[in-house]
CSV table of C-alpha atoms in Angstrom, one decimal:
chain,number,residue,atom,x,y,z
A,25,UNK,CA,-4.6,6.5,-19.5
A,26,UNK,CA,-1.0,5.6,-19.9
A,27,UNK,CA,-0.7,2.2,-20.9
A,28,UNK,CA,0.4,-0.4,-24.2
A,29,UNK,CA,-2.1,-1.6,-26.1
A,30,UNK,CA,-2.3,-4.6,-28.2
A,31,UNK,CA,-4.7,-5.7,-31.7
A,32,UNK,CA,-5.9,-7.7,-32.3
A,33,UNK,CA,-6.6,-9.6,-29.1
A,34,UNK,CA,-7.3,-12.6,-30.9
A,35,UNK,CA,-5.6,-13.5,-34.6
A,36,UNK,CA,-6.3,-16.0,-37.4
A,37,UNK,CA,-4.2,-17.0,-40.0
A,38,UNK,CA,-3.9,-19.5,-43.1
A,39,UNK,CA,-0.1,-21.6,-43.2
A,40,UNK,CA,1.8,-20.0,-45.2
A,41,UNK,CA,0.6,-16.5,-44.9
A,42,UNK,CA,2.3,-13.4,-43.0
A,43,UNK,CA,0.6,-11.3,-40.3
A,44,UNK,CA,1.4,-8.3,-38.4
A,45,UNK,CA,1.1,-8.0,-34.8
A,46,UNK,CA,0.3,-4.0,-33.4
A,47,UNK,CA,2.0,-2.6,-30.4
A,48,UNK,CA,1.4,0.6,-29.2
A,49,UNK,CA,2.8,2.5,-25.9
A,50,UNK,CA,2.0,5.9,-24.4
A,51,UNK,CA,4.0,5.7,-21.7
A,52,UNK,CA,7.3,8.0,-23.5
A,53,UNK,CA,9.6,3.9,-22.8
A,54,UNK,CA,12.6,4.2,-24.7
A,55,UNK,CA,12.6,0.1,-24.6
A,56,UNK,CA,9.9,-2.2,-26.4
A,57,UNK,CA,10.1,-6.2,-26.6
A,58,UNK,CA,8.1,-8.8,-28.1
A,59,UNK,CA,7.8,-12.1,-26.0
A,60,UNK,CA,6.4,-15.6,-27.0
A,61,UNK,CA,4.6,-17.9,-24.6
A,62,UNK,CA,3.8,-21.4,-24.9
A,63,UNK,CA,1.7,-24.1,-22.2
A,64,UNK,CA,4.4,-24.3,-19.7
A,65,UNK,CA,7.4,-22.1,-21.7
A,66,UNK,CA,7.0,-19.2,-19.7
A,67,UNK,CA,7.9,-15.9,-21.9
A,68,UNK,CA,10.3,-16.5,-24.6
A,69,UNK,CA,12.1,-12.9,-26.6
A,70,UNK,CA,12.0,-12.8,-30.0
A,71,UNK,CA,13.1,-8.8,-30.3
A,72,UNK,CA,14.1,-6.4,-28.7
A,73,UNK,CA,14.3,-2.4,-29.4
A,74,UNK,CA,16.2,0.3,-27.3
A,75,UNK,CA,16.1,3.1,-29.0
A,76,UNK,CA,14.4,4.2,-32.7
A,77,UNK,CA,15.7,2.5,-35.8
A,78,UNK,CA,17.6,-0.2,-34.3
A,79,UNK,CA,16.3,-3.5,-32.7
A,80,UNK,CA,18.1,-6.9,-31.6
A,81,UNK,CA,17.3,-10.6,-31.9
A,82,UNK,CA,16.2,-12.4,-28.8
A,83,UNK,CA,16.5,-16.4,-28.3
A,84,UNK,CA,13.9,-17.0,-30.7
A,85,UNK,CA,14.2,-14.6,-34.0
A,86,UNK,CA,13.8,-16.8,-36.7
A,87,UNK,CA,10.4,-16.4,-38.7
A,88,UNK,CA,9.8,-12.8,-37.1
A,89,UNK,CA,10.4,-9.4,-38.0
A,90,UNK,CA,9.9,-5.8,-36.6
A,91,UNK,CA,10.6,-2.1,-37.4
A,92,UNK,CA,10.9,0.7,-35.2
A,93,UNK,CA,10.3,3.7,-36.8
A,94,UNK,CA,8.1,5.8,-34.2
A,95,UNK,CA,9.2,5.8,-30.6
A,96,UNK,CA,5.7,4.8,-29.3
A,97,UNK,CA,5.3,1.3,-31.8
A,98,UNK,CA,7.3,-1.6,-32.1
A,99,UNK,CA,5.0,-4.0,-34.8
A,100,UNK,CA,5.7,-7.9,-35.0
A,101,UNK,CA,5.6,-9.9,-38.2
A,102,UNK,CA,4.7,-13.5,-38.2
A,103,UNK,CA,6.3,-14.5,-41.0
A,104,UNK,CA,5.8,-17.6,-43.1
A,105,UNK,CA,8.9,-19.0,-42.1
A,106,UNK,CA,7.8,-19.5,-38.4
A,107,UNK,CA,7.4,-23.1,-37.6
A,108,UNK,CA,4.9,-23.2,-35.2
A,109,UNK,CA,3.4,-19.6,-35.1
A,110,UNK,CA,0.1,-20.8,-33.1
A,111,UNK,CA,1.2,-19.1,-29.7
A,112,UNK,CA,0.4,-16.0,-27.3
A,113,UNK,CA,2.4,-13.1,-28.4
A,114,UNK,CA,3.0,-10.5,-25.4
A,115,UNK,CA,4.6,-7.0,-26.2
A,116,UNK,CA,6.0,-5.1,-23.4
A,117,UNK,CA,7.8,-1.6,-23.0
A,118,UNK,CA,10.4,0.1,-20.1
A,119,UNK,CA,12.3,2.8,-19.6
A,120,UNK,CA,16.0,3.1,-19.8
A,121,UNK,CA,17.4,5.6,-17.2
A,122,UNK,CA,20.4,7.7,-17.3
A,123,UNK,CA,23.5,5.1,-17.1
A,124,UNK,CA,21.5,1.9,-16.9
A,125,UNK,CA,20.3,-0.7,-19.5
A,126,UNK,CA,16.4,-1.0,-19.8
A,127,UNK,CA,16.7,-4.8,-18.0
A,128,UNK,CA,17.4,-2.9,-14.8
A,129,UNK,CA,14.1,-1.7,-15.3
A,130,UNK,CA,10.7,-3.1,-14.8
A,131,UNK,CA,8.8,-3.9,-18.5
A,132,UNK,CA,5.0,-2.8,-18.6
A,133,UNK,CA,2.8,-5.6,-20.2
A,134,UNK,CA,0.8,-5.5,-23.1
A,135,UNK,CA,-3.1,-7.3,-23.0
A,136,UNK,CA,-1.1,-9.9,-25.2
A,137,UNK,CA,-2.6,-11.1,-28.8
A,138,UNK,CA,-3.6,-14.9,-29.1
A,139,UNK,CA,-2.7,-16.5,-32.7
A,140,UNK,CA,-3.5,-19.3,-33.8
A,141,UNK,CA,-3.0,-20.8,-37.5
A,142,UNK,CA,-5.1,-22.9,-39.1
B,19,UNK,CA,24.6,-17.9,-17.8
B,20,UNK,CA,21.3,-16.9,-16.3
B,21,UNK,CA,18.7,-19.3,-15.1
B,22,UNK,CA,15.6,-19.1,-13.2
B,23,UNK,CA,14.0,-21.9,-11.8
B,24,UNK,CA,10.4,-22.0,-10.2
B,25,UNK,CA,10.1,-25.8,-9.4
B,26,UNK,CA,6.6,-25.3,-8.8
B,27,UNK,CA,4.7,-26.1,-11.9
B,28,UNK,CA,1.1,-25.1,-10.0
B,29,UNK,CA,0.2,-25.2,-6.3
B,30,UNK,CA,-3.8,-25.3,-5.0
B,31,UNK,CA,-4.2,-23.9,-1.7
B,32,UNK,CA,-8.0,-23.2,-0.2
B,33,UNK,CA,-8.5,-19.8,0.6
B,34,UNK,CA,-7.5,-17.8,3.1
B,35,UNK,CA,-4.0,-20.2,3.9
B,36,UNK,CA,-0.5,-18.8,3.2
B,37,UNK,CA,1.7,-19.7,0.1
B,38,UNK,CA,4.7,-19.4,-0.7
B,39,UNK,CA,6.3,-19.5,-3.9
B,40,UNK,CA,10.0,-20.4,-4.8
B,41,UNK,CA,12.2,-18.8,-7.4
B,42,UNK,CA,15.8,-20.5,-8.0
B,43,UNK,CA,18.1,-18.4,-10.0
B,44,UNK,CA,21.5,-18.6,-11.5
B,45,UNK,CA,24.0,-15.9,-12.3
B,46,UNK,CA,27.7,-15.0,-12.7
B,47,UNK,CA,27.6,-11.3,-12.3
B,48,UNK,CA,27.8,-9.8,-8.7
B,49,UNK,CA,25.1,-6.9,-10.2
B,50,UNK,CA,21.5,-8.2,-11.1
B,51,UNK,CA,17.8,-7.4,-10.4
B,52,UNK,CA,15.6,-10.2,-9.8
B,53,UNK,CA,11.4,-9.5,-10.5
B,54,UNK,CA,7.8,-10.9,-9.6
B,55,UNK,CA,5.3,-10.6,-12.1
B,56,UNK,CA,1.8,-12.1,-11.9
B,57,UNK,CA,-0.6,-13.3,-15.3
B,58,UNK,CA,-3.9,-13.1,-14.5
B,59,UNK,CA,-6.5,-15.2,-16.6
B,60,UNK,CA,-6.6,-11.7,-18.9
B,61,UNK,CA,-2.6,-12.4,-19.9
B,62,UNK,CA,-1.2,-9.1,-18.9
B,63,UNK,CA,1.5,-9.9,-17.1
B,64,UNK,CA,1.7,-7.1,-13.8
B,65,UNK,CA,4.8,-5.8,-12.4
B,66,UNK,CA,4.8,-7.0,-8.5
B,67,UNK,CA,8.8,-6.2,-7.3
B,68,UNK,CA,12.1,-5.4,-8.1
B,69,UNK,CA,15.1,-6.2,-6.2
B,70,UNK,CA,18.8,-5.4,-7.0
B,71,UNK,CA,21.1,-8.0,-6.1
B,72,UNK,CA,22.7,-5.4,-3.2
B,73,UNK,CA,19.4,-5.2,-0.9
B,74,UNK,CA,19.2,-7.9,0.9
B,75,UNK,CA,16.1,-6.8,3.2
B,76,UNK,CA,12.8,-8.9,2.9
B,77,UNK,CA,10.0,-6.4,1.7
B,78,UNK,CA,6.2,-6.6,2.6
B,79,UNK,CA,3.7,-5.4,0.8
B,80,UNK,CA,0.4,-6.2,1.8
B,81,UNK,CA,-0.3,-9.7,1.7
B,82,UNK,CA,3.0,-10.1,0.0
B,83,UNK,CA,6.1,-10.6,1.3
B,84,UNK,CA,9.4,-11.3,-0.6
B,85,UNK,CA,12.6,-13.2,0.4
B,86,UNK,CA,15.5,-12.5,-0.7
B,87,UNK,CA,18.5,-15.0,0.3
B,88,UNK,CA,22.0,-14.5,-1.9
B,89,UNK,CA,23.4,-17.5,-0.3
B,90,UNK,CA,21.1,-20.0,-1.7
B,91,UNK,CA,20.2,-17.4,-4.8
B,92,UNK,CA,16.4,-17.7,-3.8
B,93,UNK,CA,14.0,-15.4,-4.0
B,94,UNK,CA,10.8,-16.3,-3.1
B,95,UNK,CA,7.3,-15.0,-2.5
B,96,UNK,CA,4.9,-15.4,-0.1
B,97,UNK,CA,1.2,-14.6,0.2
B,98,UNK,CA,-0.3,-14.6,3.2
B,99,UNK,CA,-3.9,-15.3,4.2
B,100,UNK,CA,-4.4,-16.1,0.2
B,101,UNK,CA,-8.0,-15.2,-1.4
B,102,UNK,CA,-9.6,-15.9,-4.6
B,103,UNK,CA,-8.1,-13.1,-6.8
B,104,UNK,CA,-4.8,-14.0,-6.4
B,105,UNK,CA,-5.1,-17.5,-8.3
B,106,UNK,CA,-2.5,-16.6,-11.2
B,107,UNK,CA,0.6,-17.5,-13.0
B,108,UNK,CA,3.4,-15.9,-10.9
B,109,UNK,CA,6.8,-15.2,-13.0
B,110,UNK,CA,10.0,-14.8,-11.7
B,111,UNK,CA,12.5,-13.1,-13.7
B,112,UNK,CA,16.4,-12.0,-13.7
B,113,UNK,CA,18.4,-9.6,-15.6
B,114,UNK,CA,22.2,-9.1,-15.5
B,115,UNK,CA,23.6,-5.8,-15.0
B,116,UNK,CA,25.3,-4.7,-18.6
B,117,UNK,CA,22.7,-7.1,-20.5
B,118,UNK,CA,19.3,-5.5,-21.7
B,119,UNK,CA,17.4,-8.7,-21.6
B,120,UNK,CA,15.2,-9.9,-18.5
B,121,UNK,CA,15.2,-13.8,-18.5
B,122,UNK,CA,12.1,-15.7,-17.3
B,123,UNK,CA,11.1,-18.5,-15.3
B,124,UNK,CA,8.8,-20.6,-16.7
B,125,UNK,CA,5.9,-19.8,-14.0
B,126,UNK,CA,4.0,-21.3,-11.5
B,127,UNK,CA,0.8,-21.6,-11.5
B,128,UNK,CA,-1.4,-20.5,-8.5
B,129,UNK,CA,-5.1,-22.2,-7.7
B,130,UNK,CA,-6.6,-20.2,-4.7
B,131,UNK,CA,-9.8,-22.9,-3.6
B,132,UNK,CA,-12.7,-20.8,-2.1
């Protein structure tokens, strides 16, 4: 089955330690973002990537990284820097058709992945 | 700059009675799509509609019906005869032609009452 998958669904970490976040689509997207959402914040972009090897901020980029080296993952890092890391993290992938940006497009969800710091 | 507003933080309705929900959005560009997505209790958010800002026509699919108004940049959604499995968090979402971001609403939350 086509689809994006997410791991872990749930994720614990200590303050002050990094952690990676997995995305994964079979679905040949050229497009792959990573949203945050809070109680009541709706989804929130931290990054964005169109195309291998290159990748964007979103609105809320600081304490996050990501790499795109393989067309079919686009991995999060929670990075010690991040505030308030304790939040549902939802990955998402579209397609990008011939002469159009990949917003024109619809974006297939990820199961999300639940983090929580302690 | 883009905006989306669903004023509707969460609505309870018993089952079986219509709904509808509203999505306010905001935009300087004469191209845009505008989007339904629905969050079950599982988190994945699922792709309902897309609708560029040049089709005008209401759309029915189902149970679900779209509105699309340009002259009070609405675009709201409707579910008719409403039933248990529709209780959610319904997203509306907007993305400017020549940007590659979508922007979100922040959701309204939908209690179907059996």
């Amino acid at each position: 089955d086509g689809g994006i998958t997410q791991s872990p669904k749930y994720l614990f970490r200590k303050e002050g330690q990094n952690v990676t976040l997995s995305c994964e689509q079979n679905l040949n997207h050229d497009a792959m973002y990573w949203y945050r959402q809070d109680p009541g914040q709706g989804l929130r972009l931290i990054y964005y990537s169109q195309i291998v090897n290159d990748f964007q901020k979103g609105d809320i980029a600081e304490g996050y990284s990501v790499s795109r080296e393989k067309k079919e993952s686009f991995p999060l890092t929670v990075t010690s820097a991040q505030k308030n890391p304790t939040a549902f993290y939802l990955c998402a992938s579209s397609i990008i058709g011939t002469g159009r940006l990949a917003a024109d497009n619809e974006q297939f969800f990820g199961p999300g992945t639940r983090l929580t710091v302690l | 700059a883009q905006k989306v507003t669903q004023a509707q933080t969460e609505i309870s309705v018993v089952e079986k009675e219509d709904v509808t929900l509203d999505c306010v959005y905001e935009t300087r560009d004469t191209t845009y799509y505008l989007f339904w997505y629905k969050q079950p209790p599982s988190g994945e958010l699922v792709f309902l509609i897309r609708r560029n800002s040049f089709d005008e026509q209401n759309e029915i699919s189902g149970r679900y019906s779209w509105n699309f108004q340009k002259s009070t940049s609405s675009f709201n959604f409707t579910i008719t005869a409403s039933q248990v499995v529709d209780s959610a968090v319904y997203f509306c979402a907007l993305s400017e032609a020549g940007d590659d971001k979508i922007i979100f609403g922040k959701g309204t939350r939908l209690h179907i009452l059996p």
